[in-house]
Short mmCIF file of C-alpha atoms in Angstrom, two decimals:
data_model
loop_
_atom_site.label_atom_id
_atom_site.label_comp_id
_atom_site.label_asym_id
_atom_site.label_seq_id
_atom_site.Cartn_x
_atom_site.Cartn_y
_atom_site.Cartn_z
CA UNK A 29 -22.74 22.53 16.69
CA UNK A 30 -26.48 23.20 15.77
CA UNK A 31 -25.98 25.77 13.00
CA UNK A 32 -29.84 26.49 12.25
CA UNK A 33 -30.76 30.54 13.10
CA UNK A 34 -34.08 31.61 13.95
CA UNK A 35 -35.75 33.63 11.17
CA UNK A 36 -35.77 37.19 12.22
CA UNK A 37 -36.64 40.47 10.77
CA UNK A 38 -33.18 41.84 9.77
CA UNK A 39 -34.20 45.53 10.92
CA UNK A 40 -35.17 44.24 14.35
CA UNK A 41 -32.16 42.01 14.41
CA UNK A 42 -29.56 44.76 13.71
CA UNK A 43 -31.45 46.94 16.28
CA UNK A 44 -31.20 44.30 19.00
CA UNK A 45 -27.36 43.61 18.32
CA UNK A 46 -26.45 47.35 18.63
CA UNK A 47 -28.62 47.33 22.18
CA UNK A 48 -26.68 44.17 23.24
CA UNK A 49 -23.53 45.48 22.36
CA UNK A 50 -24.28 48.74 24.15
CA UNK A 51 -25.49 47.29 27.29
CA UNK A 52 -22.18 44.80 27.56
CA UNK A 53 -20.02 47.76 26.89
CA UNK A 54 -21.55 50.13 29.39
CA UNK A 55 -21.57 47.15 32.29
CA UNK A 56 -18.04 47.05 31.30
CA UNK A 57 -17.77 50.73 31.78
CA UNK A 58 -18.85 50.81 35.04
CA UNK A 59 -17.16 47.69 36.08
CA UNK A 60 -13.74 49.54 35.17
CA UNK A 61 -14.82 52.65 37.00
CA UNK A 62 -15.76 50.86 40.29
CA UNK A 63 -12.61 48.52 40.09
CA UNK A 64 -10.05 50.40 38.26
CA UNK A 65 -8.35 49.41 34.87
CA UNK A 66 -8.25 45.51 34.43
CA UNK A 67 -5.73 43.50 32.70
CA UNK A 68 -7.32 41.86 29.42
CA UNK A 69 -7.92 38.37 31.02
CA UNK A 70 -9.88 40.15 33.91
CA UNK A 71 -11.86 41.75 31.22
CA UNK A 72 -12.63 38.78 29.23
CA UNK A 73 -13.65 36.86 32.68
CA UNK A 74 -16.36 39.79 33.32
CA UNK A 75 -17.64 39.83 29.83
CA UNK A 76 -18.19 35.97 29.64
CA UNK A 77 -19.90 36.16 32.97
CA UNK A 78 -21.84 38.92 32.03
CA UNK A 79 -23.08 37.30 29.18
CA UNK A 80 -23.58 34.15 30.50
CA UNK A 81 -26.05 35.62 33.12
CA UNK A 82 -27.78 37.25 30.40
CA UNK A 83 -27.90 34.24 28.48
CA UNK A 84 -29.40 32.16 31.65
CA UNK A 85 -31.86 34.75 32.49
CA UNK A 86 -32.70 35.52 28.58
CA UNK A 87 -32.23 39.25 29.08
CA UNK A 88 -32.33 39.78 25.03
CA UNK A 89 -34.42 38.71 22.14
CA UNK A 90 -33.95 35.48 20.38
CA UNK A 91 -32.89 37.40 17.71
CA UNK A 92 -29.28 37.93 19.09
CA UNK A 93 -29.20 34.40 21.03
CA UNK A 94 -26.97 33.09 18.83
CA UNK A 95 -24.36 36.23 19.09
CA UNK A 96 -24.56 35.83 22.77
CA UNK A 97 -23.20 32.17 22.42
CA UNK A 98 -20.96 32.93 19.60
CA UNK A 99 -19.22 35.60 21.97
CA UNK A 100 -19.15 33.00 24.97
CA UNK A 101 -17.95 30.06 23.22
CA UNK A 102 -15.07 32.59 21.73
CA UNK A 103 -14.10 33.74 24.85
CA UNK A 104 -13.97 30.37 26.73
CA UNK A 105 -12.17 28.92 23.73
CA UNK A 106 -9.43 31.74 23.15
CA UNK A 107 -9.68 33.75 26.57
CA UNK A 108 -8.09 37.26 26.34
CA UNK A 109 -7.12 36.60 22.70
CA UNK A 110 -10.63 36.62 21.87
CA UNK A 111 -10.80 40.22 22.02
CA UNK A 112 -14.65 40.21 22.94
CA UNK A 113 -14.52 43.86 23.87
CA UNK A 114 -12.88 44.61 20.37
CA UNK A 115 -15.72 42.65 18.79
CA UNK A 116 -18.56 44.07 20.86
CA UNK A 117 -17.00 47.55 19.98
CA UNK A 118 -17.04 46.40 16.19
CA UNK A 119 -20.96 45.14 16.79
CA UNK A 120 -21.98 48.25 18.45
CA UNK A 121 -20.39 50.43 15.56
CA UNK A 122 -21.46 48.66 12.51
CA UNK A 123 -25.33 48.19 14.28
CA UNK A 124 -25.95 51.64 15.52
CA UNK A 125 -25.92 53.13 12.19
CA UNK A 126 -28.18 52.87 9.03
CA UNK A 127 -27.19 49.32 7.41
CA UNK A 128 -27.70 51.11 4.23
CA UNK A 129 -24.47 53.05 4.86
CA UNK A 130 -22.35 50.23 5.33
CA UNK A 131 -20.88 48.85 1.85
CA UNK A 132 -22.32 45.90 0.24
CA UNK A 133 -18.80 44.22 0.69
CA UNK A 134 -18.54 44.87 4.54
CA UNK A 135 -21.87 43.40 5.01
CA UNK A 136 -20.75 40.36 3.07
CA UNK A 137 -17.14 39.92 4.51
CA UNK A 138 -19.07 40.12 8.39
CA UNK A 139 -21.48 37.68 7.24
CA UNK A 140 -19.00 35.54 5.98
CA UNK A 141 -17.04 35.70 9.21
CA UNK A 142 -20.04 34.91 10.90
CA UNK A 143 -20.78 31.82 9.27
CA UNK A 144 -16.92 30.84 9.72
CA UNK A 145 -17.09 31.06 13.48
CA UNK A 146 -20.14 28.81 13.45
CA UNK A 147 -17.96 26.18 12.10
CA UNK A 148 -18.56 26.88 8.46
CA UNK A 149 -15.88 25.88 6.01
CA UNK A 150 -15.55 28.52 3.25
CA UNK A 151 -13.32 28.87 0.17
CA UNK A 152 -12.49 31.18 -3.03
CA UNK A 153 -11.85 28.94 -5.81
CA UNK A 154 -9.84 29.44 -8.77
CA UNK A 155 -11.82 29.55 -12.16
CA UNK A 156 -10.14 25.85 -13.05
CA UNK A 157 -11.34 24.83 -9.59
CA UNK A 158 -15.04 26.37 -10.00
CA UNK A 159 -15.55 24.52 -13.47
CA UNK A 160 -14.46 21.19 -12.57
CA UNK A 161 -17.00 21.36 -10.13
CA UNK A 162 -15.12 19.57 -7.12
CA UNK A 163 -15.49 21.34 -3.55
CA UNK A 164 -12.68 21.07 -0.95
CA UNK A 165 -13.12 18.01 1.20
CA UNK A 166 -12.44 19.07 4.78
CA UNK A 167 -14.74 17.23 6.71
CA UNK A 168 -16.75 20.29 7.83
CA UNK A 169 -20.85 19.61 7.68
CA UNK A 170 -21.60 23.01 6.16
CA UNK A 171 -19.61 24.80 3.76
CA UNK A 172 -19.85 27.93 1.04
CA UNK A 173 -17.78 28.31 -1.93
CA UNK A 174 -17.33 31.10 -4.58
CA UNK A 175 -15.31 31.73 -7.66
CA UNK A 176 -12.68 34.17 -7.60
CA UNK A 177 -13.17 36.03 -10.53
CA UNK A 178 -16.86 36.05 -9.95
CA UNK A 179 -16.54 37.61 -6.61
CA UNK A 180 -14.18 40.45 -7.68
CA UNK A 181 -16.24 41.06 -10.90
CA UNK A 182 -19.39 41.43 -8.81
CA UNK A 183 -18.02 44.52 -6.55
CA UNK A 184 -16.62 47.48 -7.60
CA UNK A 185 -13.72 49.49 -5.84
CA UNK A 186 -16.26 51.33 -3.39
CA UNK A 187 -17.54 47.91 -2.22
CA UNK A 188 -20.79 47.86 -4.06
CA UNK A 189 -22.49 44.61 -5.20
CA UNK A 190 -23.16 45.28 -9.06
CA UNK A 191 -24.01 42.02 -10.52
CA UNK A 192 -25.15 38.38 -8.94
CA UNK A 193 -22.69 36.04 -7.66
CA UNK A 194 -22.94 32.36 -7.53
CA UNK A 195 -22.42 30.24 -4.30
CA UNK A 196 -22.33 26.89 -3.64
CA UNK A 197 -23.50 25.69 -0.36
CA UNK A 198 -22.87 22.45 1.20
CA UNK A 199 -25.25 21.31 4.15
CA UNK A 200 -27.75 23.82 5.88
CA UNK A 201 -28.95 26.17 3.03
CA UNK A 202 -31.46 27.68 5.24
CA UNK A 203 -28.93 28.53 7.83
CA UNK A 204 -26.83 30.32 5.04
CA UNK A 205 -29.77 32.01 3.95
CA UNK A 206 -30.75 33.20 7.09
CA UNK A 207 -27.28 34.28 7.94
CA UNK A 208 -27.02 36.58 4.47
CA UNK A 209 -30.48 37.97 5.40
CA UNK A 210 -29.24 39.06 8.90
CA UNK A 211 -26.56 40.88 7.16
CA UNK A 212 -28.95 42.58 4.66
CA UNK A 213 -28.11 40.31 1.65
CA UNK A 214 -30.33 38.46 -0.41
CA UNK A 215 -29.43 34.77 -1.04
CA UNK A 216 -31.61 33.11 -3.75
CA UNK A 217 -31.71 29.45 -4.27
CA UNK A 218 -31.40 28.28 -7.74
CA UNK A 219 -30.52 24.96 -8.08
CA UNK A 220 -29.72 21.58 -6.53
CA UNK A 221 -26.27 20.24 -7.06
CA UNK A 222 -25.29 16.67 -6.61
CA UNK A 223 -23.13 17.81 -3.56
CA UNK A 224 -24.80 20.45 -2.09
CA UNK A 225 -26.96 23.84 -3.13
CA UNK A 226 -26.49 26.59 -5.64
CA UNK A 227 -27.53 30.10 -4.81
CA UNK A 228 -27.29 33.56 -6.31
CA UNK A 229 -26.17 36.48 -3.83
CA UNK A 230 -28.20 39.32 -5.37
CA UNK A 231 -27.19 43.15 -5.88
CA UNK A 232 -29.83 45.58 -5.40
CA UNK A 233 -32.74 45.68 -2.84
CA UNK A 234 -31.71 45.09 0.41
CA UNK A 235 -33.75 42.75 2.77
CA UNK A 236 -34.62 45.55 5.20
CA UNK A 237 -33.08 48.58 6.72
CA UNK A 238 -31.31 49.42 10.07
CA UNK A 239 -27.14 48.64 11.62
CA UNK A 240 -20.89 43.93 14.26
#
């Protein structure tokens, strides 16, 4: 799978995501009104068809093309178990407000899930594993890893990011940075490693403003 993401202004991206989720959910609501309550498999089939048509007709900006592709791939792979409607509702709720209102940890969690759904490997490592410098061998082309102790120390009980966190990235560094940026997280490259890249997730000023 191609994990390269188009660069996009974070504010525009969250607005576009909110619009996408709104349009799909409205279409689903109208379908329910005309056809009555649908079982989960029929609901999923409708959403897949709607998203496939939107993708083919390029109804939405490039900034959300990867999100449409992800929803389609998830729906086709998992069927009703994909819970597409719930994902769209989550997108709507998280993108329709100001992103500053979402906690730092919430945005990191959602960015992590986005990367994992794109096929990225991810692990939270013990201090011993981290200092040994040996990353998991999973066969994945792309992966990102963090030390558990450092991650826990960086975020307080309210989910606020208070200190930099070192992340080791294997594979497409630019794609990782782009996904973080889309979720208002600054990922700054700091060094090259024998088996990848070292980056810092920085607290404080976000990449933009605006939300899933």
